[in-house]
XYZ file of C-alpha atoms in Angstrom:
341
model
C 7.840 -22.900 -7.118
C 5.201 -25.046 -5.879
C 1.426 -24.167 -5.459
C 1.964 -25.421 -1.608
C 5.499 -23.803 -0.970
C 3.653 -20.512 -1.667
C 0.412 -21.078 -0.056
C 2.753 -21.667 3.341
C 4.729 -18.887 2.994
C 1.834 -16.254 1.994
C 0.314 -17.695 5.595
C 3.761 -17.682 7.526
C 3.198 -13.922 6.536
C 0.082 -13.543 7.576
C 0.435 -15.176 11.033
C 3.643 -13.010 11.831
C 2.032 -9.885 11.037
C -0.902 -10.870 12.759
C 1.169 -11.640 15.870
C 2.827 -8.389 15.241
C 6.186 -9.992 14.641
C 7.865 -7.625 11.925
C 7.930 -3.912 13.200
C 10.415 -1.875 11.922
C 12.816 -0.483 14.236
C 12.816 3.087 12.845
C 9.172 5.370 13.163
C 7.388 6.719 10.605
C 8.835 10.169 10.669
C 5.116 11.197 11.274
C 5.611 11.776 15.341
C 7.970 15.247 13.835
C 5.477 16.558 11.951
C 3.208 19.127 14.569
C 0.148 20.949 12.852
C -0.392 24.384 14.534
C -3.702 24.079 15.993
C -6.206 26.886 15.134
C -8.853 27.923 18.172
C -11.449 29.550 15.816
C -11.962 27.702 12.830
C -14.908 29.020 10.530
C -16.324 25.550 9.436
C -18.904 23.226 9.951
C -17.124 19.811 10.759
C -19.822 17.863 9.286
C -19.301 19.582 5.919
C -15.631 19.275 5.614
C -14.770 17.278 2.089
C -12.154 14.462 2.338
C -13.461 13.584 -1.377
C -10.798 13.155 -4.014
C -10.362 12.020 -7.663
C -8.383 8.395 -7.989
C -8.157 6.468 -10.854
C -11.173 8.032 -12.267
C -13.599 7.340 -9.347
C -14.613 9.676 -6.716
C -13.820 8.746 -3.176
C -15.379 10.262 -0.208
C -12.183 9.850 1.721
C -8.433 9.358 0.682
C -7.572 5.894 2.104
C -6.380 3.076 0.087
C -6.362 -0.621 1.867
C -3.534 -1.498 0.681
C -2.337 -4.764 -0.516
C -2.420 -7.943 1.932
C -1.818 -11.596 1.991
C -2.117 -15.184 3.068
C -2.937 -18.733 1.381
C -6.021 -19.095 -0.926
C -8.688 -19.811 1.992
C -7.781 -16.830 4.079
C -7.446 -14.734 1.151
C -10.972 -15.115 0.003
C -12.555 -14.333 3.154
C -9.798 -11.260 3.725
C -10.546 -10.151 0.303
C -14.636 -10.600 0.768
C -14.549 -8.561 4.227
C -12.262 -5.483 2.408
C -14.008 -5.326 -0.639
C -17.566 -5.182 0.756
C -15.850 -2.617 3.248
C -14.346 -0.532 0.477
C -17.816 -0.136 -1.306
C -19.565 1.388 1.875
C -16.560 3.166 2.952
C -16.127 4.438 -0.765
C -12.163 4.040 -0.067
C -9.841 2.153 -2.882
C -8.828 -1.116 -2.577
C -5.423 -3.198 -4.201
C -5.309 -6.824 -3.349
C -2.201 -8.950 -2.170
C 0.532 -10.719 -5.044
C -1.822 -12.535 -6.892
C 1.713 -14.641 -8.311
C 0.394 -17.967 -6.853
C -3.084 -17.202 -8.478
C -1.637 -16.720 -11.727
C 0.761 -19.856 -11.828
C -2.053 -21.964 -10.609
C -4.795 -20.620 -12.715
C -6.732 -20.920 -10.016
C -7.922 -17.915 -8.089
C -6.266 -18.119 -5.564
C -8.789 -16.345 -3.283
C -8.992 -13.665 -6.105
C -12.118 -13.482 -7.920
C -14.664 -11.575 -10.068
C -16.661 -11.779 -6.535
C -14.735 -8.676 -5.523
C -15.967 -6.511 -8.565
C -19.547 -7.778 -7.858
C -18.795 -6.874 -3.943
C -17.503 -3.420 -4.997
C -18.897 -2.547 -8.000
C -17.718 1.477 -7.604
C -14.455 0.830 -5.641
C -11.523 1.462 -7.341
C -9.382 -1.897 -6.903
C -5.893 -2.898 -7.779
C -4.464 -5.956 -8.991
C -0.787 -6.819 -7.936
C 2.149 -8.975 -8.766
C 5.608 -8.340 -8.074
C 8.275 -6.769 -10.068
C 11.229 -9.635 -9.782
C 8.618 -11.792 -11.784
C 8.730 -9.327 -14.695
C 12.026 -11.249 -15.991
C 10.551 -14.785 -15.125
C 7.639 -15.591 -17.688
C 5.000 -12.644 -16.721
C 4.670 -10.178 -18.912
C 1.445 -7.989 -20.549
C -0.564 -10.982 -21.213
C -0.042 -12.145 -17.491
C -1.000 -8.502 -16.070
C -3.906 -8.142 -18.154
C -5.132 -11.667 -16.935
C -4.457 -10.684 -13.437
C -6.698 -7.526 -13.884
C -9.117 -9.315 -15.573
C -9.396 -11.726 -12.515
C -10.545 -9.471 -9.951
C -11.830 -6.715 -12.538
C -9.092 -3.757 -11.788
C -8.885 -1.040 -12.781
C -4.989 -0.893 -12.108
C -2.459 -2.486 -11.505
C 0.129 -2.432 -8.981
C 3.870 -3.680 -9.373
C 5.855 -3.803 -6.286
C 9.212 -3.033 -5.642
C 10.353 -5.962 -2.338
C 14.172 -6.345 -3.007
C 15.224 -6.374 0.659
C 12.604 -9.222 1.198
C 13.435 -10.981 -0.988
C 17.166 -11.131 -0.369
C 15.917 -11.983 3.433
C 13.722 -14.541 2.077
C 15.715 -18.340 1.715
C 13.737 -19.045 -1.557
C 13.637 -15.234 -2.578
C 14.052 -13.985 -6.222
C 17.752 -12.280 -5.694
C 18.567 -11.643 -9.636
C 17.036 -8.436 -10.760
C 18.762 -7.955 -13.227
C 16.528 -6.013 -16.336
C 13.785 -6.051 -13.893
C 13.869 -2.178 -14.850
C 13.750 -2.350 -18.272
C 10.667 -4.965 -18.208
C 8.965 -2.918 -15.705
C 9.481 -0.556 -17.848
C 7.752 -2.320 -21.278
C 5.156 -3.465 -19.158
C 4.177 -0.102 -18.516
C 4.154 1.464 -22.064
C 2.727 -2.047 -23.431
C -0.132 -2.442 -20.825
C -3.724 -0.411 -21.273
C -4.205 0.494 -18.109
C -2.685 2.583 -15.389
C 0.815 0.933 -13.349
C 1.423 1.881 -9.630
C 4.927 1.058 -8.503
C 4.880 0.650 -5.045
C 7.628 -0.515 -2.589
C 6.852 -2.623 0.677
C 8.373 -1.005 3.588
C 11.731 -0.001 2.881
C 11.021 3.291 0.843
C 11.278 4.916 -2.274
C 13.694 7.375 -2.840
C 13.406 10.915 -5.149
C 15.844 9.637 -8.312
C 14.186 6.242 -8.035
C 10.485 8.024 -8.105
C 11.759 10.366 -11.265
C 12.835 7.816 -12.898
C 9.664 5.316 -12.676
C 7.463 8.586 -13.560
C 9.634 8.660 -16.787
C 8.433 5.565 -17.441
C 5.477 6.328 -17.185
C 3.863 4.972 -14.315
C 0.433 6.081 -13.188
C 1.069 7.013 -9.620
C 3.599 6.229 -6.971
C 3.207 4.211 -3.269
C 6.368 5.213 -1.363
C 5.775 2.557 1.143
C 8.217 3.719 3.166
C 10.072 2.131 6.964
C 7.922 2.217 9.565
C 5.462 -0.285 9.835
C 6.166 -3.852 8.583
C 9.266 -5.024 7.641
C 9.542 -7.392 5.081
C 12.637 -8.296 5.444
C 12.521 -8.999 9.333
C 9.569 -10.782 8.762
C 11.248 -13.282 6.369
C 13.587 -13.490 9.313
C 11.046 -14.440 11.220
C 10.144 -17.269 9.370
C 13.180 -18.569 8.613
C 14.824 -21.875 10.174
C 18.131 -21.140 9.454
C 20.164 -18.918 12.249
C 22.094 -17.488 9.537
C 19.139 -16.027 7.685
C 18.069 -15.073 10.634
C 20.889 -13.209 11.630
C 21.053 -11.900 7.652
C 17.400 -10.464 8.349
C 18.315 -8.756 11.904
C 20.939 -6.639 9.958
C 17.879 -4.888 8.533
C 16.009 -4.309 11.130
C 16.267 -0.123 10.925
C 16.640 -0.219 6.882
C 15.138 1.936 4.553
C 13.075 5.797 4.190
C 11.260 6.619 6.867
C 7.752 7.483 4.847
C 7.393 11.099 5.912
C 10.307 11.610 4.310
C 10.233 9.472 1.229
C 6.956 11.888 1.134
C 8.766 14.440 1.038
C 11.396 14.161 -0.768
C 9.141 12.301 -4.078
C 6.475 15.219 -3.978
C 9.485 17.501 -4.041
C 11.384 15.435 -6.948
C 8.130 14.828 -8.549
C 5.530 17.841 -8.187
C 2.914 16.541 -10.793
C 3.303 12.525 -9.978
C -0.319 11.146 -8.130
C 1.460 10.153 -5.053
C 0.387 7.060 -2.278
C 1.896 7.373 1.414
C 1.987 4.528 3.162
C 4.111 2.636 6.089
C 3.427 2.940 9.415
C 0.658 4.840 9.292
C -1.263 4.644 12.590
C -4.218 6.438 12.341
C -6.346 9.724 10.633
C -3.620 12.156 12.409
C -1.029 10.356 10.583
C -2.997 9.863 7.201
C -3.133 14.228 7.858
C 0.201 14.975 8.342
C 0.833 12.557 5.308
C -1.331 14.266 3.422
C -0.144 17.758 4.517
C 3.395 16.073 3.349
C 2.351 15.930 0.053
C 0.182 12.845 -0.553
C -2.509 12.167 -2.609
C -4.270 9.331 -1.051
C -2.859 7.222 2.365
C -2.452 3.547 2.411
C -3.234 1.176 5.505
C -2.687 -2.909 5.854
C -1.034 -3.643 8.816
C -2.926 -1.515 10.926
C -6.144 -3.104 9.627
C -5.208 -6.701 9.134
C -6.861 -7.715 12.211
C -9.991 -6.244 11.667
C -9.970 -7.980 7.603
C -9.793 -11.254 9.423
C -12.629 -10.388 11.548
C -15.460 -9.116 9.169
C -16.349 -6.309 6.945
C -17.885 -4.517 9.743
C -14.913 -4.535 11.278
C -12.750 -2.947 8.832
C -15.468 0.041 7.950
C -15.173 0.415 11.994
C -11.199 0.770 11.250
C -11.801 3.244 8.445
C -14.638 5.368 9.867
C -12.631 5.744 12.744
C -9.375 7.400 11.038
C -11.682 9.291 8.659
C -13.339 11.009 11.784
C -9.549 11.597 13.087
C -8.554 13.380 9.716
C -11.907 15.335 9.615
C -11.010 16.800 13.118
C -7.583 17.682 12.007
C -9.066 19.311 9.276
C -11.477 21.116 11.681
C -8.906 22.176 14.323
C -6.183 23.563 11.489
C -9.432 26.050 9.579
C -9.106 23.701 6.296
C -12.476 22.849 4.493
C -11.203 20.544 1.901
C -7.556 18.416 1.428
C -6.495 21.315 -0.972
C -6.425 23.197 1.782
C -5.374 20.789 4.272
C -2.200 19.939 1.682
C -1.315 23.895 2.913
C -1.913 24.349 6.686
C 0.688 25.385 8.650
C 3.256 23.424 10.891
C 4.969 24.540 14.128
C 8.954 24.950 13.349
């Protein structure tokens, strides 16, 4: 596929999710889930730890920006504005596909400049896991890391895009078992992550026997890939195909749910549809690790890095007052605080 053909499409993308084209018709799940509010909690709210171990880096709060896109120019700038953001927040960062980067051997957008912008931010490199059969393998992961200086990287899971997609990557057949090499092969910690449609318990079991550093359930909620190929589609028919889908997929509370429960011990990433620091709680309280945004805080990337820590330090003082209001000092504690029936 052509450099061009995939610098349009990465910034069809970004322009429909920008619009906020794309929405999944199904919630979160996260509107269910009701902490029970405590009237006399014995903390100081200013001394409340969100910090948690990721990666091998401290972060003062358990958000990861999770991974966006568009063509090389808006990438860079996107990229600049959530890396320097990431570094003051001290939040984790993981980068779009970085496929077109790799077949051009060009950047791409995606450059050492993001280590040097974030020198103690965990970051994530990222291609896709339908490329696994098609020429990239260990060498092309490690070159990907080495790129942007991860310290990870992520593989994701997008098979309902790209059957929605006309020029999408339908044959995934063995994409398991390479997934699979990759991971024992490669010297440094995989995340599988889906894209909004969800990861299910046996699916999560079976990646963690793999053995895959952590897991991003990504679940329906918030975009959908699939109706946003629809959206950029010519053709009525695969636009009709893509309308099918419009409800498709694990709502992410429950994926939540239903991996921590499948897989106590796995490091576990909730994302899709998250709205806010009351969301990123009651994921938490679900049984996440850390909580993913990009939607939510696409606008704000395209702004300035000012913007996005504005996003961040927003939701972080949300979660802090759930933490406050439910008596819980710390996540650990948070991760047990009781819900109404």
């Amino acid at each position: 596929m052509s450099d061009d053909v995939i610098r349009d499409r990465k910034d069809q993308h970004l322009d429909v999710v920008l619009a906020g084209g794309g929405r999944h018709a199904r919630d979160a799940g996260f509107d269910a889930v009701r902490f029970v509010h405590e009237a006399l909690p014995d903390l100081d709210h200013a001394k409340i730890d969100l910090g948690v171990d990721f990666l091998g880096r401290r972060l003062r709060a358990p958000f990861l920006i999770s991974s966006m896109t568009g063509g090389p120019a808006r990438a860079e700038a996107i990229n600049a504005n959530l890396a320097e953001a990431a570094q003051t927040l001290g939040i984790a960062l993981a980068v779009g596909s970085q496929r077109g980067a790799l077949e051009s051997g060009a950047g791409g957008g995606l450059n050492a400049s993001l280590r040097d912008r974030a020198p103690d931010t965990p970051i994530l490199a990222n291609i896709g896991a339908a490329q696994l059969t098609r020429g990239f393998g260990t060498d092309e992961a490690r070159r990907v890391m080495e790129m942007i200086g991860a310290d990870a990287l992520i593989v994701h899971l997008n098979p309902l895009q790209e059957a929605c997609q006309p020029e999408g990557d339908r044959d995934w057949w063995g994409v398991g078992a390479a997934l699979e090499a990759l991971v024992r092969k490669l010297d440094a910690p995989v995340v599988v992550k889906e894209t909004g449609a969800g990861i299910s318990a046996s699916t999560a079991r079976r990646l963690l026997d793999m053995g895959v550093a952590a897991i991003d359930v990504a679940g329906a909620g918030g975009a959908n890939w699939g109706l946003i190929e629809g959206e950029r589609a010519t053709d009525a028919t695969d636009k009709a195909h893509a309308l099918a889908f419009a409800d498709w997929g694990v709502p992410t509370a429950q994926a939540i749910v239903d991996v921590r429960q499948a897989c106590p011990g796995a490091v576990l990433i909730g994302s899709g549809g998250v709205r806010d620091g009351v969301d990123a709680a009651k994921a938490i309280r679900l049984g996440a690790d850390l909580v993913g945004q990009a939607a939510s805080v696409l606008r704000a990337a395209t702004i300035s890095s000012e913007a996005v820590v504005a996003h961040f330090e927003a939701a972080t003082r949300q979660l802090r007052t759930v933490c406050f209001c439910t008596g819980s000092p710390n996540l650990a504690a948070l991760r047990r605080a009781p819900l109404q029936p």
